[in-house]
Short mmCIF file of C-alpha atoms and ligand atoms in Angstrom, two decimals:
data_model
loop_
_atom_site.label_atom_id
_atom_site.label_comp_id
_atom_site.label_asym_id
_atom_site.label_seq_id
_atom_site.Cartn_x
_atom_site.Cartn_y
_atom_site.Cartn_z
CA MET W 1 -69.57 -48.49 -6.89
CA PRO W 2 -71.31 -49.38 -9.68
CA ASN W 3 -69.89 -49.53 -12.89
CA PRO W 4 -70.33 -46.20 -14.81
CA ALA W 5 -70.21 -48.55 -17.99
CA ALA W 6 -72.76 -50.49 -17.31
CA PRO W 7 -75.98 -49.64 -18.88
CA THR W 8 -79.32 -50.08 -17.11
CA ALA W 9 -80.20 -53.81 -15.80
CA ASP W 10 -82.06 -54.99 -18.61
CA ALA W 11 -80.72 -53.47 -21.44
CA GLY W 12 -80.07 -55.03 -24.78
CA HIS W 13 -81.84 -58.64 -23.71
CA GLY W 14 -85.22 -57.46 -23.18
CA VAL W 15 -85.29 -60.69 -20.56
CA HIS W 16 -82.77 -60.08 -17.40
CA PRO W 17 -79.19 -59.17 -16.90
CA PHE W 18 -77.70 -62.14 -16.78
CA PRO W 19 -79.04 -64.55 -19.58
CA HIS W 20 -77.01 -67.55 -19.30
CA ARG W 21 -77.72 -70.83 -17.82
CA HIS W 22 -73.74 -71.39 -16.85
CA LEU W 23 -70.53 -69.75 -15.75
CA THR W 24 -68.20 -71.48 -17.53
CA GLY W 25 -66.04 -68.37 -18.38
CA ILE W 26 -65.78 -64.74 -18.79
CA PHE W 27 -65.40 -65.02 -22.82
CA GLY W 28 -68.71 -64.21 -24.54
CA LEU W 29 -69.80 -62.42 -21.45
CA GLN W 30 -70.77 -58.53 -22.12
CA PRO W 31 -68.72 -55.95 -20.40
CA TRP W 32 -72.50 -55.02 -18.42
CA GLU W 33 -73.35 -58.71 -17.71
CA ILE W 34 -69.68 -58.46 -15.73
CA GLY W 35 -70.70 -54.88 -13.98
CA PHE W 36 -73.82 -56.67 -13.32
CA LEU W 37 -72.15 -59.37 -11.21
CA LEU W 38 -70.03 -57.05 -9.59
CA ASP W 39 -72.89 -55.24 -8.62
CA GLU W 40 -74.79 -58.04 -6.92
CA ALA W 41 -71.26 -59.03 -4.91
CA GLU W 42 -71.19 -55.45 -3.69
CA GLN W 43 -74.46 -56.18 -1.73
CA TRP W 44 -72.39 -59.26 0.33
CA ILE W 45 -69.50 -57.93 1.07
CA ALA W 46 -71.60 -55.85 4.35
CA LEU W 47 -73.18 -58.75 5.32
CA ASN W 48 -70.02 -61.16 4.90
CA ARG W 49 -68.19 -58.35 7.43
CA GLY W 50 -70.86 -58.67 10.05
CA THR W 51 -71.32 -60.98 12.85
CA ALA W 52 -74.54 -62.98 11.46
CA LYS W 53 -73.70 -63.70 7.75
CA HIS W 54 -76.55 -65.58 6.97
CA ASP W 55 -78.69 -65.19 4.18
CA ASN W 56 -81.39 -68.24 3.30
CA ARG W 57 -82.37 -67.61 -0.42
CA LEU W 58 -80.77 -70.70 -1.44
CA ALA W 59 -82.06 -72.92 1.48
CA GLY W 60 -83.83 -76.47 0.16
CA LEU W 61 -80.50 -76.24 -3.01
CA THR W 62 -78.46 -78.49 -2.93
CA VAL W 63 -74.86 -76.99 -4.22
CA ILE W 64 -72.25 -79.89 -4.91
CA ASN W 65 -68.56 -78.60 -5.09
CA ALA W 66 -66.64 -81.39 -7.21
CA PHE W 67 -63.22 -80.68 -7.46
CA PHE W 68 -60.67 -82.73 -9.69
CA GLU W 69 -57.33 -81.04 -8.87
CA ASN W 70 -56.58 -79.34 -5.09
CA SER W 71 -57.77 -75.87 -4.25
CA THR W 72 -57.62 -74.18 -0.67
CA ARG W 73 -58.99 -70.88 -1.37
CA THR W 74 -61.72 -71.99 -4.37
CA LEU W 75 -63.17 -74.57 -2.51
CA LEU W 76 -63.81 -73.09 0.81
CA SER W 77 -64.99 -69.73 -0.77
CA PHE W 78 -67.64 -71.39 -2.91
CA GLU W 79 -68.11 -74.11 0.31
CA ILE W 80 -68.72 -70.78 2.74
CA ALA W 81 -70.68 -69.21 -0.11
CA GLY W 82 -73.10 -72.01 -0.47
CA LYS W 83 -73.62 -71.78 3.09
CA ARG W 84 -73.78 -67.98 3.34
CA LEU W 85 -76.99 -68.58 1.42
CA GLY W 86 -78.40 -71.09 3.29
CA ALA W 87 -77.92 -74.03 0.41
CA ASP W 88 -76.90 -77.16 1.25
CA VAL W 89 -73.46 -78.01 0.74
CA VAL W 90 -71.84 -80.88 -0.27
CA ASN W 91 -67.72 -81.29 -1.42
CA MET W 92 -66.69 -84.06 -3.62
CA SER W 93 -63.08 -84.44 -4.00
CA VAL W 94 -61.23 -87.13 -6.35
CA ALA W 95 -59.16 -88.66 -3.57
CA GLN W 96 -62.89 -90.01 -1.77
CA SER W 97 -64.27 -90.61 -5.48
CA SER W 98 -65.02 -93.16 -8.08
CA VAL W 99 -62.64 -91.22 -10.62
CA LYS W 100 -59.79 -92.86 -8.92
CA LYS W 101 -61.36 -96.08 -9.73
CA GLY W 102 -61.63 -95.20 -13.53
CA GLU W 103 -65.10 -93.48 -13.32
CA THR W 104 -65.46 -91.02 -16.97
CA LEU W 105 -66.41 -87.69 -15.89
CA ILE W 106 -69.44 -87.53 -17.97
CA ASP W 107 -70.27 -90.80 -15.63
CA THR W 108 -69.36 -88.86 -12.59
CA ALA W 109 -71.44 -85.79 -14.07
CA MET W 110 -74.57 -88.14 -14.68
CA THR W 111 -74.17 -89.15 -11.13
CA LEU W 112 -74.40 -85.83 -9.67
CA ASN W 113 -77.21 -84.96 -11.54
CA ALA W 114 -79.24 -87.82 -10.66
CA MET W 115 -78.92 -87.00 -6.83
CA ARG W 116 -80.44 -83.77 -8.03
CA ALA W 117 -77.71 -81.02 -7.66
CA ASP W 118 -79.23 -77.76 -8.35
CA VAL W 119 -75.62 -76.08 -8.66
CA ILE W 120 -72.45 -78.00 -9.59
CA VAL W 121 -69.23 -76.17 -9.16
CA ILE W 122 -66.80 -77.99 -10.93
CA ARG W 123 -62.80 -77.65 -10.89
CA HIS W 124 -60.52 -79.92 -13.41
CA GLU W 125 -57.42 -80.08 -14.57
CA ALA W 126 -58.23 -80.25 -18.18
CA SER W 127 -59.24 -77.11 -20.06
CA GLY W 128 -62.70 -77.83 -21.55
CA ALA W 129 -63.89 -80.35 -19.18
CA VAL W 130 -66.77 -78.26 -17.61
CA GLN W 131 -68.11 -77.13 -20.52
CA LEU W 132 -68.06 -80.68 -21.18
CA ILE W 133 -70.42 -81.27 -18.19
CA ALA W 134 -72.36 -78.43 -18.80
CA ASP W 135 -73.55 -79.66 -21.35
CA LYS W 136 -74.58 -83.05 -19.69
CA VAL W 137 -76.33 -81.87 -16.43
CA ASP W 138 -79.97 -80.58 -15.80
CA CYS W 139 -78.31 -77.54 -13.55
CA PRO W 140 -76.46 -74.52 -14.01
CA VAL W 141 -72.50 -75.44 -13.76
CA LEU W 142 -70.28 -73.05 -12.24
CA ASN W 143 -66.06 -73.03 -13.61
CA ALA W 144 -63.78 -73.16 -10.77
CA GLY W 145 -60.80 -73.33 -12.72
CA ASP W 146 -60.71 -75.90 -15.68
CA GLY W 147 -56.95 -76.30 -16.79
CA ARG W 148 -55.39 -73.22 -18.24
CA HIS W 149 -58.55 -72.24 -19.74
CA GLU W 150 -60.34 -70.04 -17.59
CA HIS W 151 -60.94 -69.41 -13.68
CA PRO W 152 -64.11 -66.62 -14.06
CA THR W 153 -65.10 -65.91 -10.53
CA GLN W 154 -61.61 -65.35 -9.89
CA GLY W 155 -61.35 -62.66 -12.84
CA LEU W 156 -64.53 -61.34 -11.80
CA LEU W 157 -63.32 -61.55 -8.01
CA ASP W 158 -60.08 -59.55 -8.78
CA ALA W 159 -62.12 -56.79 -11.13
CA LEU W 160 -63.88 -56.07 -8.08
CA THR W 161 -61.06 -55.82 -5.76
CA ILE W 162 -59.45 -53.53 -8.15
CA ARG W 163 -62.93 -51.56 -8.59
CA ARG W 164 -63.22 -50.65 -5.18
CA ARG W 165 -59.56 -50.03 -4.09
CA LYS W 166 -59.21 -47.99 -7.66
CA GLY W 167 -63.20 -46.10 -7.87
CA ARG W 168 -62.79 -47.44 -11.30
CA ILE W 169 -61.38 -49.74 -13.94
CA ALA W 170 -61.96 -48.19 -17.35
CA GLY W 171 -58.53 -46.66 -18.15
CA LEU W 172 -56.49 -48.42 -15.70
CA VAL W 173 -53.11 -49.81 -17.21
CA VAL W 174 -53.08 -53.50 -15.25
CA ALA W 175 -50.02 -54.98 -15.59
CA ILE W 176 -50.26 -59.31 -15.24
CA CYS W 177 -46.92 -60.57 -15.20
CA GLY W 178 -45.16 -64.09 -14.91
CA ASP W 179 -46.08 -67.51 -15.79
CA VAL W 180 -49.24 -66.87 -18.29
CA LEU W 181 -48.92 -69.29 -20.10
CA HIS W 182 -50.15 -71.91 -17.77
CA SER W 183 -52.49 -69.24 -16.64
CA ARG W 184 -56.49 -69.65 -16.32
CA VAL W 185 -56.30 -66.83 -13.98
CA ALA W 186 -54.23 -64.56 -16.44
CA ARG W 187 -57.12 -65.69 -19.36
CA SER W 188 -60.21 -64.80 -17.18
CA ASN W 189 -58.77 -61.72 -16.14
CA ILE W 190 -57.95 -60.33 -19.57
CA LEU W 191 -61.06 -61.42 -21.01
CA ALA W 192 -62.87 -59.51 -17.52
CA LEU W 193 -60.54 -56.17 -17.37
CA THR W 194 -60.57 -55.58 -21.65
CA ALA W 195 -64.06 -55.50 -21.52
CA LEU W 196 -63.90 -53.48 -18.82
CA ALA W 197 -62.02 -50.68 -20.89
CA ALA W 198 -58.78 -51.36 -18.90
CA GLU W 199 -55.39 -51.46 -20.67
CA VAL W 200 -54.18 -54.72 -20.06
CA ARG W 201 -50.43 -56.12 -20.31
CA VAL W 202 -48.80 -59.11 -20.29
CA VAL W 203 -45.10 -59.20 -18.81
CA GLY W 204 -43.22 -62.21 -18.24
CA PRO W 205 -40.24 -64.42 -20.07
CA PRO W 206 -40.74 -64.81 -24.09
CA THR W 207 -41.31 -69.09 -22.70
CA LEU W 208 -43.81 -68.30 -20.58
CA ILE W 209 -46.19 -66.12 -22.56
CA PRO W 210 -48.62 -67.55 -25.50
CA ALA W 211 -47.91 -67.24 -29.07
CA ALA W 212 -50.69 -64.56 -30.59
CA ILE W 213 -51.30 -62.88 -26.97
CA GLU W 214 -51.79 -59.49 -28.66
CA ARG W 215 -55.19 -61.15 -30.46
CA MET W 216 -56.86 -61.05 -26.87
CA GLY W 217 -56.18 -56.87 -27.00
CA VAL W 218 -53.29 -57.02 -24.62
CA LYS W 219 -49.42 -55.22 -24.97
CA ARG W 220 -46.78 -57.92 -24.63
CA PHE W 221 -44.02 -57.62 -22.67
CA THR W 222 -40.73 -59.26 -22.22
CA ASP W 223 -38.60 -56.72 -19.92
CA PHE W 224 -40.48 -56.88 -16.76
CA ASP W 225 -39.40 -53.18 -15.69
CA ALA W 226 -40.29 -51.41 -18.93
CA GLY W 227 -43.73 -53.79 -18.43
CA LEU W 228 -44.29 -52.30 -14.73
CA ASP W 229 -43.75 -49.11 -16.18
CA GLY W 230 -46.34 -46.49 -14.58
CA ALA W 231 -49.06 -49.56 -14.02
CA ASP W 232 -51.92 -49.14 -11.61
CA VAL W 233 -51.96 -52.39 -10.61
CA VAL W 234 -49.54 -55.01 -10.60
CA MET W 235 -51.16 -58.71 -10.89
CA MET W 236 -48.10 -60.98 -10.16
CA LEU W 237 -49.09 -64.79 -11.01
CA ARG W 238 -47.75 -68.08 -9.17
CA LEU W 239 -45.03 -70.07 -11.74
CA GLN W 240 -47.05 -73.20 -12.31
CA ARG W 241 -44.55 -75.83 -12.30
CA GLU W 242 -47.29 -78.81 -11.72
CA ARG W 243 -48.37 -77.99 -15.14
CA MET W 244 -45.09 -77.28 -16.78
CA SER W 245 -43.64 -80.50 -18.80
CA GLY W 246 -40.09 -78.97 -19.55
CA GLY W 247 -37.58 -76.41 -18.72
CA PHE W 248 -39.57 -73.40 -18.97
CA VAL W 249 -37.48 -71.50 -16.69
CA PRO W 250 -33.72 -72.02 -15.65
CA SER W 251 -34.21 -71.62 -12.15
CA PRO W 252 -36.51 -70.38 -9.14
CA ARG W 253 -34.03 -68.18 -8.47
CA GLU W 254 -32.64 -66.86 -11.45
CA TYR W 255 -36.77 -66.37 -12.32
CA HIS W 256 -36.91 -64.01 -8.82
CA ALA W 257 -33.97 -62.19 -10.13
CA LEU W 258 -35.55 -61.53 -13.58
CA TYR W 259 -39.03 -61.57 -13.16
CA GLY W 260 -39.61 -61.36 -9.15
CA LEU W 261 -41.95 -58.36 -7.75
CA THR W 262 -39.82 -56.35 -5.28
CA PRO W 263 -40.15 -53.35 -3.74
CA GLU W 264 -37.58 -51.84 -5.79
CA ARG W 265 -39.32 -53.20 -9.18
CA LEU W 266 -42.55 -51.84 -7.73
CA ALA W 267 -40.98 -48.78 -7.17
CA ARG W 268 -41.42 -48.65 -11.36
CA ALA W 269 -45.37 -48.88 -11.09
CA ALA W 270 -47.38 -45.60 -10.47
CA PRO W 271 -46.63 -44.81 -6.79
CA ASP W 272 -50.22 -45.86 -5.95
CA ALA W 273 -50.04 -48.73 -7.70
CA LEU W 274 -52.00 -52.03 -6.61
CA VAL W 275 -50.38 -55.25 -6.06
CA MET W 276 -52.27 -58.38 -6.54
CA HIS W 277 -51.71 -62.45 -6.66
CA PRO W 278 -54.18 -65.27 -6.86
CA GLY W 279 -52.55 -67.17 -4.69
CA PRO W 280 -50.67 -69.75 -3.38
CA MET W 281 -47.95 -67.41 -3.15
CA ASN W 282 -44.38 -68.66 -4.11
CA ARG W 283 -42.70 -66.53 -1.73
CA GLY W 284 -39.43 -65.70 -2.97
CA VAL W 285 -40.23 -66.61 -6.52
CA GLU W 286 -42.84 -64.53 -8.36
CA ILE W 287 -43.18 -61.86 -5.10
CA ALA W 288 -41.24 -60.92 -2.75
CA SER W 289 -42.48 -61.43 1.13
CA SER W 290 -42.25 -57.27 2.13
CA VAL W 291 -44.03 -56.49 -0.99
CA ALA W 292 -46.93 -59.03 -0.62
CA ASP W 293 -47.28 -58.35 2.99
CA ASP W 294 -47.10 -54.18 2.52
CA PRO W 295 -50.64 -53.19 3.81
CA LEU W 296 -50.91 -50.44 1.94
CA ARG W 297 -49.65 -51.55 -1.75
CA SER W 298 -50.96 -54.97 -1.45
CA ALA W 299 -54.70 -56.22 -2.05
CA ILE W 300 -54.36 -60.03 -2.01
CA THR W 301 -56.25 -60.50 1.64
CA GLU W 302 -58.60 -58.54 0.23
CA GLN W 303 -58.85 -60.41 -2.78
CA VAL W 304 -59.84 -63.47 -1.01
CA GLU W 305 -62.80 -61.33 0.59
CA MET W 306 -64.03 -60.62 -2.52
CA GLY W 307 -63.93 -64.22 -3.61
CA VAL W 308 -66.59 -65.01 -1.25
CA ALA W 309 -69.00 -62.24 -2.28
CA VAL W 310 -68.65 -62.48 -5.76
CA ARG W 311 -69.16 -66.79 -5.37
CA MET W 312 -72.46 -65.66 -3.40
CA ALA W 313 -73.87 -63.22 -6.35
CA CYS W 314 -73.27 -66.47 -8.91
CA LEU W 315 -74.57 -68.47 -6.82
CA ASP W 316 -77.17 -66.58 -6.00
CA VAL W 317 -78.22 -65.03 -10.12
CA LEU W 318 -77.34 -68.56 -11.17
CA THR W 319 -80.29 -70.19 -9.50
CA ARG W 320 -82.79 -67.35 -9.57
CA ALA W 321 -84.54 -69.01 -12.71
CA ARG W 322 -84.75 -72.31 -10.39
CA ARG W 323 -86.11 -70.70 -7.85
CA GLY W 324 -89.02 -68.96 -9.72
CA ILE W 325 -87.61 -65.22 -9.39
CA GLU W 326 -90.04 -63.40 -11.30
CA GLY W 327 -88.35 -62.60 -14.42
CA TRP W 328 -85.92 -64.93 -14.60
CA ALA W 329 -87.60 -68.00 -15.73
N1 LIG L 401 -55.44 -70.70 -7.28
C1 LIG L 401 -55.45 -70.18 -8.47
C2 LIG L 401 -55.98 -71.21 -9.91
O1 LIG L 401 -56.53 -72.24 -9.38
C3 LIG L 401 -54.30 -69.72 -9.11
C4 LIG L 401 -53.10 -70.58 -8.95
O2 LIG L 401 -53.29 -72.35 -8.76
O3 LIG L 401 -52.23 -70.51 -9.19
O4 LIG L 401 -55.85 -70.98 -10.58
#
């Protein structure tokens, strides 16, 4: 369903509905630009559900997925998205790259550029690394997650999942729960969902909620039950132990007791509340399996499905100028 808040496609720009060369974050995007990407993604859902999953609009273009940090679903999703649009997709992983030999990030970026990539998709452990590369190369750059900063396609796929399941985003109460401090998913979701007029709560232990988070237009809760009260969407986050330098939580068991989503806890939320998680899940830590696997409440596999559609939309939109599509050059 199209975003009711979105004005007509080129309103306010005069050029085209997405006047950005890169997608480094949700930050700075207008609500109608976010709505436009969600609308574009809708068209790919049916194609992806069919047997012939091909559209050749990116034929001849080279998409390089440069992943400097581990990934399962995001890398696979970008690879599938690029291939379904007919692009030549190359995956570069750090284990096999010169980064291990000490090559700097900029040198690596310039190498990919010299190979005439048409789109570079980057995941990196350092916040800001993607912007650094975007400033140096000649082609569109897509952020597939940089440190704790942003993961814009995750924010978009989550917004699309919510919009499809709930029929709207504006006015919904969305509780983003857990390790907000280390989560780029939380940041991109807060930016996207507040832009689309949801009421966003962040819920978690005080040690895992960034100071001054209220400045992002959200409400802070440290009491899990209070934060869940009446929520339409409960978005759980992974406890990101690899990004923790000290004792942010006493133990996974205690964390589960206080902040783990169980069926009893979920009963605090709205009766039809949707449960989400970006994956990978720590079952039994931030979420109980019985909740994660509940087909009526959990949208977790749908999130993965929407991820492919959103990434197809982003690859398509960001390459329109390069492909000489009228009005986009
Ligand atoms: N897969 C998501 C990310 O890359 C969430 C997570 O790792 O917890 O940020």
